Coordinates of C-alpha atoms and ligand atoms in Angstrom, one line a residue:
X1 CA -47.1 -38.4 -24.3
X2 CA -47.3 -39.4 -27.6
X3 CA -43.9 -40.4 -28.2
X4 CA -45.1 -43.7 -26.9
X5 CA -47.1 -44.1 -29.9
X6 CA -45.5 -47.1 -30.8
X7 CA -47.2 -48.6 -27.4
X8 CA -50.6 -47.0 -28.0
X9 CA -53.2 -48.0 -30.7
X10 CA -52.9 -45.4 -32.9
X11 CA -53.5 -46.0 -36.7
X12 CA -49.8 -45.1 -38.7
X13 CA -51.1 -41.8 -39.7
X14 CA -53.5 -40.9 -37.3
X15 CA -53.2 -37.3 -35.4
X16 CA -53.3 -37.4 -31.6
X17 CA -55.4 -34.9 -29.7
X18 CA -53.0 -33.5 -28.2
X19 CA -52.6 -30.7 -25.4
X20 CA -49.0 -31.4 -24.4
X21 CA -50.2 -34.1 -21.9
X22 CA -47.1 -36.1 -20.0
X23 CA -43.6 -35.5 -19.7
X24 CA -44.4 -34.6 -15.9
X25 CA -41.3 -33.9 -13.3
X26 CA -40.4 -37.2 -11.3
X27 CA -38.7 -35.5 -8.1
X28 CA -36.7 -36.4 -5.5
X29 CA -38.3 -35.3 -2.2
X30 CA -35.1 -35.4 0.2
X31 CA -36.0 -33.1 2.8
X32 CA -39.5 -34.1 3.4
X33 CA -38.5 -38.1 2.9
X34 CA -36.0 -37.5 5.5
X35 CA -38.5 -35.9 7.8
X36 CA -40.9 -39.0 7.0
X37 CA -38.2 -41.7 7.4
X38 CA -37.1 -42.4 3.7
X39 CA -34.1 -41.7 2.2
X40 CA -35.5 -42.6 -1.2
X41 CA -38.8 -40.9 -2.1
X42 CA -40.0 -39.7 -4.9
X43 CA -43.5 -37.9 -6.4
X44 CA -44.7 -38.0 -10.1
X45 CA -46.3 -34.7 -10.4
X46 CA -49.1 -34.9 -12.5
X47 CA -50.6 -31.4 -11.6
X48 CA -48.5 -30.1 -14.2
X49 CA -50.6 -31.8 -17.1
X50 CA -52.7 -29.8 -18.8
X51 CA -56.3 -29.1 -17.2
X52 CA -54.2 -29.7 -13.9
X53 CA -54.6 -34.0 -13.4
X54 CA -53.4 -37.1 -14.8
X55 CA -56.7 -37.2 -16.1
X56 CA -55.6 -35.5 -19.1
X57 CA -53.7 -38.5 -20.3
X58 CA -56.5 -40.6 -20.7
X59 CA -59.1 -38.3 -22.2
X60 CA -56.2 -37.3 -25.0
X61 CA -56.3 -41.3 -26.0
X62 CA -60.0 -41.6 -26.0
X63 CA -60.8 -38.0 -27.6
X64 CA -58.6 -38.9 -30.0
X65 CA -59.5 -42.7 -31.3
X66 CA -63.2 -41.7 -30.5
X67 CA -63.3 -38.5 -32.9
X68 CA -61.2 -40.7 -35.5
X69 CA -64.0 -42.8 -35.5
X70 CA -66.5 -40.4 -36.3
X71 CA -67.7 -39.1 -32.8
X72 CA -68.4 -35.7 -32.1
X73 CA -70.9 -35.0 -29.1
X74 CA -69.9 -36.9 -25.8
X75 CA -71.0 -37.5 -22.2
X76 CA -69.1 -38.1 -18.9
X77 CA -69.9 -38.8 -15.2
X78 CA -67.0 -37.2 -13.0
X79 CA -65.8 -36.9 -9.7
X80 CA -64.4 -33.5 -11.3
X81 CA -61.1 -33.9 -12.8
X82 CA -62.3 -36.1 -15.9
X83 CA -64.8 -33.4 -16.7
X84 CA -62.3 -30.3 -16.9
X85 CA -60.4 -32.8 -19.1
X86 CA -62.9 -34.0 -21.2
X87 CA -63.9 -30.2 -21.8
X88 CA -60.6 -29.1 -22.7
X89 CA -59.9 -32.2 -25.2
X90 CA -63.3 -31.9 -26.9
X91 CA -62.7 -27.9 -27.2
X92 CA -59.7 -29.0 -28.6
X93 CA -61.0 -31.5 -31.1
X94 CA -64.0 -29.3 -31.9
X95 CA -66.6 -31.7 -30.4
X96 CA -69.0 -31.3 -27.2
X97 CA -69.3 -32.7 -24.1
X98 CA -72.1 -32.8 -21.4
X99 CA -70.5 -33.4 -17.8
X100 CA -72.4 -35.0 -14.9
X101 CA -70.7 -34.0 -11.6
X102 CA -71.8 -34.0 -7.9
X103 CA -72.8 -30.6 -6.8
X104 CA -70.4 -30.7 -3.8
X105 CA -67.4 -30.9 -6.4
X106 CA -64.7 -28.4 -5.2
X107 CA -65.8 -24.9 -6.9
X108 CA -62.5 -24.1 -9.0
X109 CA -62.8 -27.5 -10.6
X110 CA -66.6 -26.6 -11.5
X111 CA -65.4 -23.7 -12.7
X112 CA -63.0 -25.1 -14.9
X113 CA -65.6 -27.4 -16.7
X114 CA -67.4 -24.4 -17.9
X115 CA -64.6 -22.2 -18.9
X116 CA -63.4 -25.0 -21.4
X117 CA -67.3 -25.0 -22.4
X118 CA -68.7 -27.8 -21.6
X119 CA -72.2 -28.2 -20.9
X120 CA -72.4 -28.6 -16.5
X121 CA -75.0 -30.8 -15.2
X122 CA -74.9 -31.2 -11.1
X123 CA -76.4 -33.9 -9.5
X124 CA -77.1 -34.4 -5.5
X125 CA -75.2 -37.5 -4.8
X126 CA -72.2 -39.5 -6.2
X127 CA -70.1 -40.2 -9.2
X128 CA -72.0 -43.2 -9.3
X129 CA -75.5 -41.5 -9.2
X130 CA -73.7 -39.4 -12.0
X131 CA -72.6 -42.4 -14.2
X132 CA -76.4 -43.5 -13.9
X133 CA -77.5 -40.0 -15.5
X134 CA -74.9 -40.4 -18.2
X135 CA -75.7 -43.3 -19.5
X136 CA -79.3 -42.5 -19.9
X137 CA -78.6 -39.6 -21.7
X138 CA -76.0 -41.2 -24.1
X139 CA -79.0 -43.6 -24.7
X140 CA -81.5 -41.0 -25.2
X141 CA -79.2 -38.7 -27.6
X142 CA -76.3 -40.6 -28.8
X143 CA -73.9 -38.9 -27.5
X144 CA -70.5 -41.2 -26.7
X145 CA -70.0 -42.1 -23.2
X146 CA -66.4 -41.7 -21.7
X147 CA -67.2 -43.2 -18.2
X148 CA -63.8 -44.5 -16.8
X149 CA -63.4 -48.8 -18.2
X150 CA -66.4 -48.5 -20.1
X151 CA -64.4 -47.4 -23.1
X152 CA -61.4 -49.0 -24.3
X153 CA -59.0 -46.0 -24.7
X154 CA -58.6 -43.9 -21.5
X155 CA -56.8 -46.8 -20.0
X156 CA -54.1 -46.8 -22.9
X157 CA -53.3 -43.2 -22.0
X158 CA -53.3 -43.6 -18.4
X159 CA -50.7 -46.4 -19.5
X160 CA -48.3 -43.9 -20.4
X161 CA -48.0 -43.3 -16.5
X162 CA -46.1 -46.2 -16.6
X163 CA -44.4 -46.1 -19.6
X164 CA -42.6 -42.4 -18.4
X165 CA -41.9 -43.6 -14.8
X166 CA -39.7 -46.4 -16.3
X167 CA -37.7 -43.9 -18.9
X168 CA -37.2 -41.6 -16.1
X169 CA -35.5 -44.5 -13.6
X170 CA -33.8 -45.3 -17.0
X171 CA -35.9 -49.0 -17.3
X172 CA -35.2 -49.9 -13.8
X173 CA -38.6 -50.0 -11.9
X174 CA -39.1 -48.4 -8.1
X175 CA -40.0 -50.8 -5.2
X176 CA -43.1 -49.3 -4.3
X177 CA -45.6 -47.8 -6.1
X178 CA -48.5 -45.8 -3.5
X179 CA -51.3 -44.4 -5.9
X180 CA -54.8 -42.9 -4.6
X181 CA -57.6 -44.8 -6.0
X182 CA -61.0 -44.0 -7.4
X183 CA -62.0 -45.8 -10.3
X184 CA -58.7 -47.5 -10.6
X185 CA -57.4 -46.5 -14.4
X186 CA -54.1 -45.3 -12.9
X187 CA -52.8 -48.3 -11.3
X188 CA -54.3 -50.8 -13.9
X189 CA -52.7 -48.8 -16.4
X190 CA -49.3 -49.0 -15.1
X191 CA -49.7 -52.6 -14.3
X192 CA -50.2 -53.1 -18.1
X193 CA -47.9 -50.6 -19.2
X194 CA -45.2 -52.5 -17.1
X195 CA -46.3 -55.7 -18.5
X196 CA -46.1 -54.6 -22.1
X197 CA -42.0 -52.9 -21.1
X198 CA -41.2 -56.3 -20.0
X199 CA -42.8 -58.4 -22.9
X200 CA -40.8 -56.1 -25.5
X201 CA -37.7 -56.3 -23.3
X202 CA -37.2 -52.9 -22.1
X203 CA -37.1 -53.7 -18.7
X204 CA -36.2 -56.9 -16.7
X205 CA -36.3 -55.4 -12.7
X206 CA -39.4 -57.4 -10.9
X207 CA -42.6 -55.7 -10.2
X208 CA -43.0 -53.1 -8.0
X209 CA -45.3 -53.4 -4.8
X210 CA -48.5 -51.4 -5.8
X211 CA -50.5 -49.8 -3.0
X212 CA -53.9 -48.5 -3.2
X213 CA -54.7 -45.5 -1.2
X214 CA -58.1 -44.6 -0.2
X215 CA -60.1 -42.3 2.4
X216 CA -61.5 -43.4 5.4
X217 CA -64.6 -42.0 4.1
X218 CA -64.9 -44.2 1.2
X219 CA -62.4 -47.4 0.9
X220 CA -64.1 -50.4 -1.1
X221 CA -60.9 -51.6 -2.3
X222 CA -59.6 -51.3 1.0
X223 CA -62.2 -53.1 2.8
X224 CA -62.2 -55.9 0.0
X225 CA -58.4 -56.4 0.1
X226 CA -58.7 -56.6 3.9
X227 CA -61.4 -59.1 4.0
X228 CA -60.0 -61.1 1.1
X229 CA -62.9 -60.7 -1.4
X230 CA -62.5 -60.5 -5.0
X231 CA -64.7 -57.9 -5.4
X232 CA -65.6 -54.4 -4.0
X233 CA -68.7 -53.9 -2.0
X234 CA -70.8 -50.3 -2.9
X235 CA -69.4 -47.7 -0.2
X236 CA -72.5 -46.2 1.8
X237 CA -72.6 -42.4 1.8
X238 CA -69.2 -41.6 0.5
X239 CA -67.5 -38.7 1.5
X240 CA -63.9 -37.4 1.7
X241 CA -62.5 -33.9 0.3
X242 CA -60.5 -35.9 -2.1
X243 CA -62.9 -35.7 -4.6
X244 CA -60.9 -37.6 -7.0
X245 CA -61.2 -40.5 -4.4
X246 CA -64.8 -40.2 -3.9
X247 CA -66.1 -43.7 -5.9
X248 CA -68.1 -45.9 -4.1
X249 CA -68.3 -48.8 -6.6
X250 CA -65.5 -48.5 -8.8
X251 CA -65.5 -51.1 -12.2
X252 CA -62.3 -51.9 -12.1
X253 CA -62.2 -53.4 -8.2
X254 CA -61.3 -56.9 -9.4
X255 CA -58.4 -56.1 -11.5
X256 CA -57.3 -53.7 -8.7
X257 CA -57.4 -56.5 -6.0
X258 CA -55.7 -58.7 -8.2
X259 CA -53.1 -56.6 -8.9
X260 CA -52.4 -55.3 -5.1
X261 CA -52.1 -59.4 -4.5
X262 CA -50.0 -60.4 -6.8
X263 CA -47.6 -57.2 -6.4
X264 CA -47.2 -58.1 -2.9
X265 CA -48.6 -54.5 -2.3
X266 CA -52.0 -53.6 0.1
X267 CA -54.5 -51.2 0.2
X268 CA -54.5 -48.5 3.0
X269 CA -57.0 -46.0 4.2
X270 CA -56.3 -42.2 5.7
X271 CA -58.3 -39.6 7.2
X272 CA -59.2 -36.5 5.7
X273 CA -57.1 -34.7 8.0
X274 CA -53.9 -36.9 7.5
X275 CA -54.1 -36.5 3.9
X276 CA -55.0 -32.2 4.6
X277 CA -52.1 -32.0 6.5
X278 CA -49.7 -34.1 4.7
X279 CA -50.3 -31.9 1.4
X280 CA -49.9 -28.9 3.6
X281 CA -46.3 -30.3 4.4
X282 CA -45.3 -31.7 1.0
X283 CA -46.7 -27.9 -0.7
X284 CA -45.2 -25.5 1.9
X285 CA -42.1 -28.4 2.4
X286 CA -40.8 -29.0 -1.4
X287 CA -42.6 -26.0 -3.5
X288 CA -45.1 -29.3 -5.0
X289 CA -48.7 -28.3 -5.1
X290 CA -50.5 -31.0 -3.9
X291 CA -53.5 -32.3 -4.2
X292 CA -55.6 -33.8 -1.3
X293 CA -55.4 -37.2 -3.5
X294 CA -51.7 -36.7 -3.2
X295 CA -51.3 -36.0 0.4
X296 CA -53.4 -39.0 0.6
X297 CA -50.6 -40.8 -0.3
X298 CA -48.0 -39.6 1.4
X299 CA -50.2 -39.7 4.7
X300 CA -50.4 -43.8 3.6
X301 CA -46.2 -43.9 3.3
X302 CA -46.2 -42.6 6.5
X303 CA -48.2 -45.3 7.9
X304 CA -46.7 -48.1 5.8
X305 CA -43.2 -47.0 7.0
X306 CA -44.3 -46.8 10.6
X307 CA -45.8 -50.5 10.3
X308 CA -42.6 -51.5 8.8
X309 CA -44.1 -52.5 5.5
X310 CA -41.9 -50.5 3.5
X311 CA -38.0 -50.0 4.4
X312 CA -36.3 -47.0 4.7
X313 CA -34.1 -47.1 1.9
X314 CA -36.5 -48.4 -0.8
X315 CA -37.3 -46.4 -4.0
X316 CA -40.8 -45.0 -2.9
X317 CA -42.7 -43.5 -5.8
X318 CA -46.1 -41.1 -4.5
X319 CA -48.0 -39.9 -7.0
X320 CA -49.4 -36.3 -6.9
X321 CA -52.5 -37.3 -9.1
X322 CA -53.8 -33.5 -9.2
X323 CA -53.0 -29.9 -8.9
X324 CA -53.9 -28.4 -5.1
X325 CA -55.2 -25.4 -6.6
X326 CA -57.8 -27.1 -8.3
X327 CA -59.8 -28.0 -4.6
X328 CA -58.8 -24.4 -2.8
X329 CA -61.0 -21.7 -2.2
X330 CA -59.6 -17.8 -2.4
X331 CA -57.4 -17.1 0.5
X332 CA -57.5 -14.0 2.6
X333 CA -54.9 -11.1 1.0
X334 CA -52.8 -9.1 3.4
X335 CA -53.7 -5.1 2.8
X336 CA -51.9 -3.6 0.3
X337 CA -48.9 -1.5 2.2
X338 CA -50.2 2.3 1.1
Ligands
PLP1 C1 -59.2 -39.6 -11.0 C2 -58.3 -39.1 -9.8 C3 -57.9 -40.2 -9.1 C4 -58.6 -41.4 -9.1 O1 -57.3 -42.1 -10.2 P1 -58.5 -43.7 -10.6 O2 -57.3 -43.6 -11.6 O3 -59.7 -43.4 -11.2 O4 -58.2 -44.5 -9.4 C5 -57.1 -39.5 -7.9 N1 -56.7 -38.2 -8.1 C6 -57.1 -37.3 -8.5 C7 -56.7 -35.8 -8.7 C8 -57.7 -37.8 -9.3 O5 -58.7 -36.5 -10.5

């Protein structure tokens, strides 16, 4: 992603902390799209990033800038994948990180956090509870807090999602973008990217309609969008198998709501059953390793198509934000033949 360094806040001779993140595939889903009522459906497969999710982009940028400024110790609250990415990028930078994660985070994700050498602290509760503990630890220890939107650079890394999408579509933006929303940086980052590209004269097409996709078990942004509110209210007892969407009180709620309305998009919640079913269809039907979050956007696409909010021929991009294997427990294997 550092090919976009002229759009990034990097000093002229600064070397990025990189593991080869970005440049992920943009794939047309002809067969699955056809079955779901679309002729122009695409997936941006972010599960192929180092550490298995788009969190690599944000943490590459954040660790680059923070270590350049002299930081060597970090702390981060996570719903899972940001923990894996921070562990790997800190290892790459020769820095250390403490990761606060909910005990209910999928086991393969927790294992990856440990494998990359982070100090893992498990808490009963959700990412909001982890955030409080992480900030307390930052104040006590002097470690730098990498929480979403509390430091300025993760969002700059996420911006490359939008720059890359525009490049892959030869500077013609798609009509609709569906994004699984937790803290909201993916959505806000792309919005920022498209504005910067327009200002620089690289794109002239209208803004895509942005849709935020959440789980019916944790849908603060959807609720605020539907009620016409400018801010969200904390979602009580959040639960969804898409752990990346278990963010009951996102800090970027006002920005997101503004983007959804300004772009004439929307917000939609889907059930865990629907996201699991669509993730499975995408994985078996197209060979893309869909995460539950990616399954959620596919399920949302189906609903929006049924409601007539998306036309059959519109160019629609769904984001598979992480790799499905990070969420799966081991499967039963057949007996050996002999
Ligand atoms: C973090 C995460 C999300 C939510 O992304 P935000 O940009 O924080 O809204 C979605 N999917 C996956 C797989 C994630 O790890």
